[in-house]
Coordinates of C-alpha atoms and ligand atoms in Angstrom, one line a residue:
M1 CA 101.8 120.0 113.0
T2 CA 98.0 119.3 112.7
E3 CA 97.3 115.8 111.5
T4 CA 95.3 115.4 108.3
L5 CA 91.8 114.2 109.1
Y6 CA 90.7 110.8 107.7
P7 CA 88.1 110.5 106.3
D8 CA 87.3 114.0 105.3
F9 CA 83.8 113.5 106.7
G10 CA 83.0 112.7 110.4
V11 CA 82.5 109.2 111.8
L12 CA 80.0 109.2 114.6
L13 CA 80.1 106.5 117.3
V14 CA 76.9 106.1 119.3
D15 CA 76.8 103.9 122.5
D16 CA 75.6 104.4 126.0
E17 CA 78.8 102.8 127.4
P18 CA 81.5 105.5 127.5
D19 CA 84.2 102.8 128.0
W20 CA 83.2 101.0 124.8
L21 CA 83.2 104.4 122.9
G22 CA 86.8 105.0 124.1
S23 CA 88.1 101.6 123.1
L24 CA 86.4 101.6 119.7
T25 CA 87.8 105.1 119.0
L26 CA 91.3 103.8 119.9
T27 CA 90.9 100.7 117.7
L28 CA 89.7 102.7 114.7
E29 CA 92.5 105.2 115.1
T30 CA 95.3 102.6 115.5
A31 CA 94.1 99.9 113.2
G32 CA 92.4 102.0 110.5
G33 CA 94.0 105.4 110.6
I34 CA 90.6 106.9 111.2
N35 CA 90.9 110.0 113.2
N36 CA 87.8 112.1 112.3
I37 CA 85.7 110.7 115.1
T38 CA 82.9 112.1 117.2
T39 CA 81.3 110.1 120.0
C40 CA 77.9 110.3 121.5
S41 CA 76.5 108.4 124.5
D42 CA 72.9 109.6 124.3
S43 CA 71.0 108.3 121.3
R44 CA 68.5 111.2 121.5
Q45 CA 71.3 113.6 120.4
V46 CA 72.2 111.8 117.2
L47 CA 69.9 113.7 114.9
S48 CA 71.0 117.1 116.1
I49 CA 74.7 116.1 115.7
L50 CA 73.9 115.0 112.1
E51 CA 72.2 118.4 111.6
E52 CA 75.3 120.3 112.8
K53 CA 78.2 118.3 111.6
R54 CA 79.2 116.7 108.3
I55 CA 78.9 113.0 109.3
G56 CA 79.2 110.4 106.6
L57 CA 79.2 107.3 108.7
V58 CA 77.4 106.3 112.0
M59 CA 78.2 103.3 114.1
L60 CA 75.2 102.5 116.2
D61 CA 74.8 100.3 119.3
L62 CA 71.6 98.4 119.1
T63 CA 70.6 98.3 122.8
M64 CA 70.4 101.8 124.3
P65 CA 68.1 103.5 126.7
H66 CA 65.6 106.2 125.4
L67 CA 65.9 105.5 121.7
S68 CA 67.1 102.1 120.5
G69 CA 69.6 101.6 117.7
E70 CA 66.9 100.4 115.4
E71 CA 64.7 103.5 116.0
V72 CA 67.7 105.8 115.4
L73 CA 68.6 103.8 112.2
A74 CA 65.1 104.3 110.8
Q75 CA 65.3 108.1 111.5
I76 CA 68.7 108.3 109.8
A77 CA 67.6 106.3 106.8
E78 CA 64.6 108.6 106.3
R79 CA 66.3 112.0 106.9
Y80 CA 69.9 111.3 105.9
P81 CA 69.8 108.6 103.3
D82 CA 73.4 109.3 102.2
T83 CA 74.8 108.6 105.6
A84 CA 76.0 105.0 106.0
V85 CA 75.1 103.2 109.2
I86 CA 76.9 100.2 110.7
I87 CA 75.1 98.4 113.5
L88 CA 77.2 97.2 116.4
S89 CA 75.3 94.7 118.6
G90 CA 76.3 92.8 121.7
L91 CA 74.5 89.8 120.3
N92 CA 74.7 87.9 117.1
Q93 CA 71.0 87.7 116.2
L94 CA 70.3 86.9 112.6
E95 CA 66.7 88.1 112.6
T96 CA 67.7 91.5 114.0
A97 CA 70.6 91.8 111.5
V98 CA 68.2 91.1 108.6
R99 CA 65.8 93.7 109.9
C100 CA 68.5 96.3 110.2
M101 CA 69.8 95.6 106.7
R102 CA 66.3 96.0 105.4
L103 CA 66.1 99.4 107.2
G104 CA 69.2 100.4 105.2
A105 CA 72.1 99.5 107.5
F106 CA 75.4 99.1 105.6
D107 CA 76.6 96.3 107.8
Y108 CA 75.9 94.5 111.1
C109 CA 78.8 93.7 113.4
V110 CA 79.0 92.0 116.7
K111 CA 81.0 93.6 119.4
T112 CA 82.9 90.4 120.0
D113 CA 83.9 90.2 116.4
E114 CA 87.6 90.3 115.6
E115 CA 89.0 93.8 115.4
E116 CA 89.9 93.2 111.7
R117 CA 86.3 92.5 110.8
I118 CA 85.0 95.7 112.5
V119 CA 87.8 97.9 111.1
G120 CA 87.4 96.3 107.6
S121 CA 83.7 97.0 107.6
V122 CA 84.3 100.7 108.6
L123 CA 86.9 101.2 105.9
R124 CA 84.5 99.7 103.3
A125 CA 81.7 102.0 104.4
I126 CA 84.0 105.0 104.2
R127 CA 85.0 104.1 100.7
M128 CA 81.4 103.7 99.7
V129 CA 80.5 107.1 101.1
E130 CA 83.5 108.7 99.4
M131 CA 82.7 107.1 96.1
R132 CA 79.0 108.1 96.3
S133 CA 80.0 111.7 96.9
E134 CA 82.6 111.7 94.1
F135 CA 80.0 110.3 91.8
Q136 CA 77.4 112.9 92.8
E137 CA 79.9 115.7 92.5
M138 CA 81.2 114.5 89.1
S139 CA 77.7 114.0 87.6
S140 CA 76.6 117.5 88.7
R141 CA 79.8 119.0 87.1
L142 CA 79.4 117.0 84.0
I143 CA 75.8 118.1 83.7
S144 CA 76.5 121.7 84.4
R145 CA 79.9 121.4 82.4
E146 CA 81.2 124.0 84.8
L147 CA 84.4 124.0 86.8
S148 CA 84.4 125.4 90.3
H149 CA 88.1 126.3 90.2
P150 CA 89.2 126.9 86.5
E151 CA 92.2 128.8 87.8
A152 CA 93.7 125.5 89.0
F153 CA 94.0 124.4 85.3
S154 CA 95.4 127.7 84.0
A155 CA 98.7 126.2 82.9
I156 CA 96.9 123.6 80.8
V157 CA 96.0 125.0 77.4
T158 CA 93.0 123.2 75.9
G159 CA 89.6 123.6 74.5
D160 CA 89.0 119.9 74.1
R161 CA 85.8 118.3 75.4
S162 CA 87.5 115.2 76.7
M163 CA 90.2 117.2 78.5
L164 CA 87.5 119.4 80.1
D165 CA 85.8 116.1 81.3
V166 CA 89.1 115.1 82.8
F167 CA 89.2 118.5 84.7
A168 CA 85.7 117.9 86.0
Y169 CA 86.6 114.4 87.3
I170 CA 89.7 115.8 88.9
E171 CA 87.8 118.5 90.7
A172 CA 85.5 115.7 92.1
V173 CA 88.4 113.5 93.4
A174 CA 91.0 116.1 94.2
K175 CA 90.3 116.0 98.0
S176 CA 90.1 112.2 98.2
P177 CA 92.9 110.6 100.3
Q178 CA 93.0 107.7 97.9
P179 CA 95.7 107.5 95.2
L180 CA 95.2 108.9 91.7
L181 CA 96.6 107.1 88.6
I182 CA 97.3 109.3 85.6
T183 CA 97.9 107.5 82.3
G184 CA 98.6 108.8 78.8
E185 CA 101.4 108.8 76.3
S186 CA 104.7 110.6 77.0
G187 CA 104.4 114.4 76.7
V188 CA 100.6 114.7 77.0
G189 CA 100.8 116.8 80.2
K190 CA 100.5 114.2 83.0
E191 CA 102.8 116.2 85.3
L192 CA 100.7 119.4 84.7
I193 CA 97.6 117.4 85.7
A194 CA 99.3 116.2 88.9
Q195 CA 100.1 119.9 89.7
A196 CA 96.5 120.9 89.2
V197 CA 95.3 118.0 91.5
H198 CA 97.7 119.2 94.2
R199 CA 96.5 122.8 93.8
L200 CA 92.9 121.6 94.1
S201 CA 93.5 119.3 97.0
G202 CA 93.9 122.2 99.4
C203 CA 96.9 120.4 101.0
R204 CA 99.2 122.8 102.8
G205 CA 102.3 120.9 102.1
K206 CA 104.5 120.7 98.9
L207 CA 104.1 118.7 95.8
V208 CA 107.2 116.4 95.7
T209 CA 107.9 114.7 92.4
V210 CA 110.0 111.5 92.2
N211 CA 110.7 109.8 88.8
V212 CA 111.0 106.2 89.8
A213 CA 112.2 104.9 86.4
G214 CA 115.6 103.3 86.8
L215 CA 115.7 103.3 90.6
D216 CA 116.8 100.0 91.9
D217 CA 115.0 98.7 95.0
T218 CA 117.5 100.0 97.5
V219 CA 117.7 103.5 96.0
F220 CA 113.9 103.5 95.8
A221 CA 113.5 102.7 99.5
D222 CA 116.2 105.2 100.4
T223 CA 114.7 108.0 98.2
L224 CA 111.2 107.4 99.5
F225 CA 111.7 106.5 103.2
G226 CA 115.1 108.1 103.9
H227 CA 117.6 106.7 106.5
V228 CA 119.1 107.4 109.9
R229 CA 122.7 108.3 110.3
G230 CA 124.9 105.2 110.2
A231 CA 122.1 103.0 108.6
Y232 CA 124.7 101.7 106.1
T233 CA 128.4 102.3 105.3
G234 CA 128.7 105.7 104.0
A235 CA 125.4 107.0 105.5
D236 CA 127.2 109.8 107.4
Q237 CA 124.1 112.0 107.6
A238 CA 120.5 111.2 108.2
R239 CA 118.3 111.7 105.1
R240 CA 114.6 112.7 105.1
G241 CA 112.7 110.6 102.6
M242 CA 110.5 112.1 100.0
V243 CA 107.4 110.7 101.8
E244 CA 108.3 112.9 104.7
E245 CA 109.2 115.9 102.4
A246 CA 105.7 115.6 101.0
S247 CA 104.0 115.6 104.4
D248 CA 100.6 117.3 104.3
G249 CA 101.1 117.7 100.6
T250 CA 101.4 115.4 97.6
L251 CA 103.9 112.8 96.6
F252 CA 103.9 112.4 92.8
L253 CA 105.6 109.2 91.6
D254 CA 106.2 109.4 87.9
E255 CA 106.9 106.5 85.5
I256 CA 105.4 104.0 88.0
G257 CA 105.1 101.4 85.3
D258 CA 108.9 100.9 85.5
L259 CA 108.9 100.1 89.3
S260 CA 110.6 96.8 90.1
I261 CA 108.5 94.1 91.8
P262 CA 110.3 94.4 95.2
S263 CA 109.7 98.2 95.1
Q264 CA 106.0 97.5 94.2
V265 CA 105.7 95.5 97.4
K266 CA 107.1 98.4 99.4
L267 CA 104.8 100.9 97.8
L268 CA 101.8 98.6 98.4
R269 CA 102.7 98.2 102.1
L270 CA 103.0 102.0 102.4
L271 CA 99.5 102.5 100.9
Q272 CA 97.9 99.8 102.9
E273 CA 99.4 100.5 106.3
R274 CA 100.0 104.2 105.8
E275 CA 103.3 103.6 107.7
Y276 CA 106.9 103.2 106.8
Y277 CA 110.3 102.7 108.4
P278 CA 113.3 104.9 107.4
L279 CA 116.3 102.6 106.8
G280 CA 118.0 101.7 110.1
C281 CA 115.0 103.0 112.2
D282 CA 112.8 100.8 114.4
L283 CA 110.1 103.4 114.9
P284 CA 107.5 103.7 112.1
K285 CA 106.6 107.0 110.6
R286 CA 103.1 107.9 109.3
L287 CA 102.3 108.5 105.7
K288 CA 100.7 112.0 105.6
A289 CA 100.9 112.7 101.9
R290 CA 98.4 112.2 99.1
I291 CA 99.9 109.8 96.5
I292 CA 99.6 110.5 92.7
V293 CA 101.2 108.1 90.2
A294 CA 101.6 108.4 86.5
T295 CA 102.8 106.2 83.7
H296 CA 102.8 106.2 79.9
Q297 CA 102.7 102.4 79.9
N298 CA 99.7 100.1 79.8
L299 CA 99.5 99.0 83.5
S300 CA 96.7 96.6 82.9
A301 CA 98.7 94.8 80.2
K302 CA 101.8 94.8 82.5
E303 CA 99.6 93.3 85.3
G304 CA 98.3 90.6 82.8
E305 CA 102.0 89.7 82.0
G306 CA 102.8 89.4 85.7
K307 CA 105.1 92.5 85.6
F308 CA 102.9 94.6 87.8
R309 CA 101.3 93.4 91.0
R310 CA 97.6 93.0 90.7
D311 CA 96.9 94.2 94.3
L312 CA 99.0 97.3 93.8
Y313 CA 97.4 98.0 90.4
Y314 CA 93.9 97.8 91.9
R315 CA 94.8 100.0 94.8
L316 CA 96.4 102.6 92.5
R317 CA 93.6 102.8 90.1
T318 CA 90.9 103.8 92.7
H319 CA 90.8 107.1 90.9
R320 CA 92.2 107.3 87.4
V321 CA 92.4 109.6 84.4
Q322 CA 93.5 108.9 80.9
I323 CA 95.0 112.0 79.1
P324 CA 94.3 111.8 75.4
A325 CA 97.2 112.0 72.9
L326 CA 97.5 115.2 71.0
R327 CA 96.5 113.6 67.7
E328 CA 93.2 112.7 69.4
R329 CA 92.5 116.4 70.1
R330 CA 93.9 118.1 67.1
G331 CA 91.7 121.1 67.8
D332 CA 94.1 122.0 70.6
I333 CA 97.0 122.4 68.1
P334 CA 96.3 126.0 67.1
L335 CA 95.7 127.0 70.8
L336 CA 99.0 125.3 71.9
L337 CA 100.9 126.8 68.9
D338 CA 99.8 130.3 69.9
H339 CA 100.6 129.6 73.6
F340 CA 104.1 128.3 72.9
L341 CA 104.9 131.1 70.4
A342 CA 104.2 133.6 73.1
E343 CA 106.1 131.6 75.7
A344 CA 109.1 131.0 73.4
A345 CA 109.2 134.6 72.4
E346 CA 109.2 135.7 76.0
A347 CA 111.8 133.2 77.0
L348 CA 114.1 134.1 74.1
G349 CA 113.5 137.9 74.5
K350 CA 112.0 138.2 71.0
K351 CA 108.8 139.7 69.7
K352 CA 106.1 137.1 69.2
P353 CA 106.3 136.1 65.6
T354 CA 103.4 135.8 63.2
P355 CA 102.9 132.2 62.2
P356 CA 102.7 131.5 58.4
K357 CA 99.2 130.9 57.0
G358 CA 98.5 127.1 57.0
L359 CA 101.0 126.3 59.8
A360 CA 98.4 125.0 62.2
Q361 CA 96.7 123.1 59.4
F362 CA 100.0 121.5 58.4
L363 CA 100.7 120.5 62.0
S364 CA 97.3 119.0 62.3
T365 CA 98.2 116.5 59.7
Y366 CA 101.1 115.2 61.8
S367 CA 100.6 112.4 64.4
F368 CA 102.9 113.9 67.1
P369 CA 104.2 110.7 68.8
G370 CA 105.9 113.0 71.3
N371 CA 102.6 114.9 71.9
V372 CA 102.6 118.4 73.4
R373 CA 106.3 118.2 74.4
E374 CA 107.2 117.6 70.8
L375 CA 105.1 120.5 69.6
K376 CA 106.6 122.8 72.2
A377 CA 110.2 121.8 71.2
M378 CA 109.4 122.5 67.5
V379 CA 108.0 125.9 68.3
F380 CA 110.9 126.8 70.6
D381 CA 113.4 125.7 67.9
A382 CA 111.6 127.6 65.1
V383 CA 111.4 130.8 67.2
S384 CA 115.0 130.6 68.2
V385 CA 116.2 130.5 64.6
H386 CA 113.8 132.9 63.0
R387 CA 114.7 136.5 62.2
D388 CA 111.8 138.2 60.3
R389 CA 108.5 139.2 61.6
M390 CA 106.9 136.2 59.9
L391 CA 107.9 132.7 61.2
S392 CA 109.2 130.4 58.5
M393 CA 107.3 127.2 57.7
D394 CA 110.5 125.5 56.8
S395 CA 111.8 124.6 60.3
F396 CA 108.4 122.9 61.1
V397 CA 108.4 121.0 57.8
K398 CA 112.0 119.8 58.4
A399 CA 111.2 118.8 62.0
V400 CA 108.2 116.8 60.9
E401 CA 110.1 115.2 58.0
S402 CA 113.1 114.2 60.1
A403 CA 110.9 112.8 62.9
Q404 CA 109.0 110.7 60.3
A405 CA 112.3 109.6 58.7
E406 CA 113.7 108.7 62.1
A407 CA 110.5 106.7 63.1
G408 CA 110.7 104.8 59.8
P409 CA 107.8 104.1 57.4
S410 CA 106.0 101.6 59.6
T411 CA 105.8 103.8 62.7
A412 CA 105.7 107.2 61.1
A413 CA 101.9 107.2 61.4
P414 CA 99.5 105.1 63.4
P415 CA 98.5 101.8 61.7
R416 CA 95.8 102.5 59.1
Q417 CA 93.1 100.4 57.7
N418 CA 92.8 100.1 54.0
P419 CA 90.1 102.7 53.3
F420 CA 88.8 100.8 50.3
S421 CA 88.4 97.4 51.9
G422 CA 84.7 98.0 52.7
F423 CA 83.8 99.2 49.2
D424 CA 81.6 97.0 47.0
E425 CA 82.7 98.8 44.0
L426 CA 86.2 100.3 43.7
P427 CA 86.7 103.9 42.4
T428 CA 88.9 104.2 39.3
F429 CA 92.5 105.4 39.7
S430 CA 91.7 108.9 38.5
D431 CA 88.6 109.2 40.8
A432 CA 90.6 108.0 43.8
A433 CA 93.4 110.4 43.0
A434 CA 90.9 113.3 42.6
F435 CA 89.4 112.5 46.0
L436 CA 92.8 112.4 47.6
V437 CA 93.8 115.8 46.0
Q438 CA 90.5 117.4 47.2
E439 CA 91.0 116.0 50.8
A440 CA 94.7 117.2 50.9
L441 CA 93.7 120.7 49.7
A442 CA 90.9 120.9 52.3
R443 CA 93.3 119.8 55.1
A444 CA 95.9 122.3 53.9
N445 CA 93.4 125.1 53.7
G446 CA 94.0 125.5 50.0
N447 CA 97.7 125.8 50.4
Q448 CA 99.2 123.8 47.4
T449 CA 102.7 123.5 48.8
L450 CA 101.3 121.9 51.9
A451 CA 98.8 119.7 50.1
A452 CA 101.6 118.4 47.8
R453 CA 103.7 117.6 50.9
L454 CA 100.8 115.7 52.4
L455 CA 100.4 113.7 49.2
G456 CA 104.1 113.0 49.0
I457 CA 104.4 114.6 45.5
S458 CA 106.1 117.8 44.2
Q459 CA 104.1 121.0 43.9
P460 CA 104.5 121.0 40.0
A461 CA 103.1 117.4 40.0
L462 CA 100.1 118.6 42.1
S463 CA 99.4 121.6 39.8
K464 CA 99.6 119.3 36.8
R465 CA 97.1 117.0 38.3
L466 CA 94.8 119.9 39.2
K467 CA 94.9 121.1 35.6
M468 CA 94.0 117.6 34.4
M469 CA 91.1 117.4 36.9
H470 CA 89.8 120.8 35.7
S471 CA 90.2 120.2 32.0
Ligands
ATP1 N1 97.9 121.3 77.6 C1 99.1 121.9 77.8 N2 99.3 123.2 77.8 C2 100.5 123.8 78.0 N3 101.6 123.1 78.1 C3 101.6 121.7 78.1 C4 100.3 121.1 77.9 N4 100.5 119.7 77.9 C5 101.8 119.6 78.1 N5 102.5 120.8 78.2 C6 103.9 121.0 78.3 O1 104.5 119.9 77.6 C7 105.6 119.4 78.3 C8 105.4 117.9 78.7 O2 104.4 117.9 79.6 P1 104.5 116.9 80.9 O3 105.9 116.8 81.4 O4 103.4 117.3 81.9 O5 104.1 115.5 80.1 P2 104.1 114.0 80.7 O6 102.8 113.4 80.2 O7 104.2 114.1 82.2 O8 105.3 113.4 80.0 P3 106.2 112.1 80.5 O9 105.3 110.9 80.4 O10 107.3 112.0 79.5 O11 106.6 112.4 81.9 C9 105.8 120.3 79.5 O12 106.7 121.3 79.2 C10 104.4 120.9 79.7 O13 104.5 122.1 80.3

């Protein structure tokens, strides 16, 4: 199996001592998981390598024959300003370090520095280059408002601007090896987003989904890391963990907000060390999967309450997207309605029914606490019971009313402000009623039955009021 390259751009090591190049390569591979390395022992060749290969980071020795590290640094800074350079010197000379930083070096390390210091600097430089390229890619997409791979999002029905911005962001970060955090209320389509990211990532492996809600720590470790035969009583067979199942692919951990603290520690270790031990096994295995996590919970609040580890939270949110609730993109309701009518008709072997006039308008007045999933269920239910060519409005009205009754008056709708609180002068009762009626009729597209429902009055009461208004 070919190993996934990290980072996805090359790291060029330049030093006239081949032994040092060999030992630095080994250190970066073993301590930093960095395996996309090119070496060069003749500083005169650096520019032609940069010309030919996609190099994002150069580690330059300072003292070299022909062209010194400082001279090469100046050339790189001028011709390849997006390439990060770390200077590696045999001597700790403050003056030289300052000069190199002024020339644009990312960092200055001394060869005798601790391994941790050198590897840490390289990992930070890699992250900076990755972030810079994501930022450039995202801004160019946001400016052009065009997607390079719209087909990756074909399962997600939307015309909403903020969703399209989410798509643009996802295209920019899809190939990053860092985790992606997807947040949003239940039913907004987080799993569909994870599928799109996996498709765009170009990973050859599978997308493996694990819902971690309700898994206790032992089951979590066993599910993710697997075990060897005989690891515990009853472990008659070895089990491959989901991390291994997702090799060269994507591991999608859903409901991450419910993860217990001990499991959070295990996940953090996996992300930091990119290694794990199947239960009962002394040899570590390498993490070769991209990690995507999702939650409907507010992780930042959980972190504040001490229920989610800060270090894990910050690691997970390197890339993050927030999927808006359906009530924040009501323009999607008619599109989704049409999509689910076709899908339900096909699944149930029926002809696609014609929706009653005003249905989309009626649905747009509802807050959909269950988001797209709730709309989908409503449509499937209505299509399964309908018999005529025209779909009945009734099953939708009943579904909305029973959901509202179930939620109770305080949660049926999002908390509202008193619309009159900012008024200097209050309208009269009859003026306020007239405004309400007009607004309800506009929202119901002139449909009086719907408008009456929105106002919580009977249709005869509404027509009486309309007569009064017009007399
Ligand atoms: N924009 C969309 N277009 C088409 N189908 C959608 C869209 N958004 C969601 N769905 C459908 O709605 C249902 C719920 O979506 P999904 O499971 O992705 O939500 P979720 O945010 O992951 O929910 P949860 O937090 O409960 O896991 C699925 O059947 C999905 O196919």
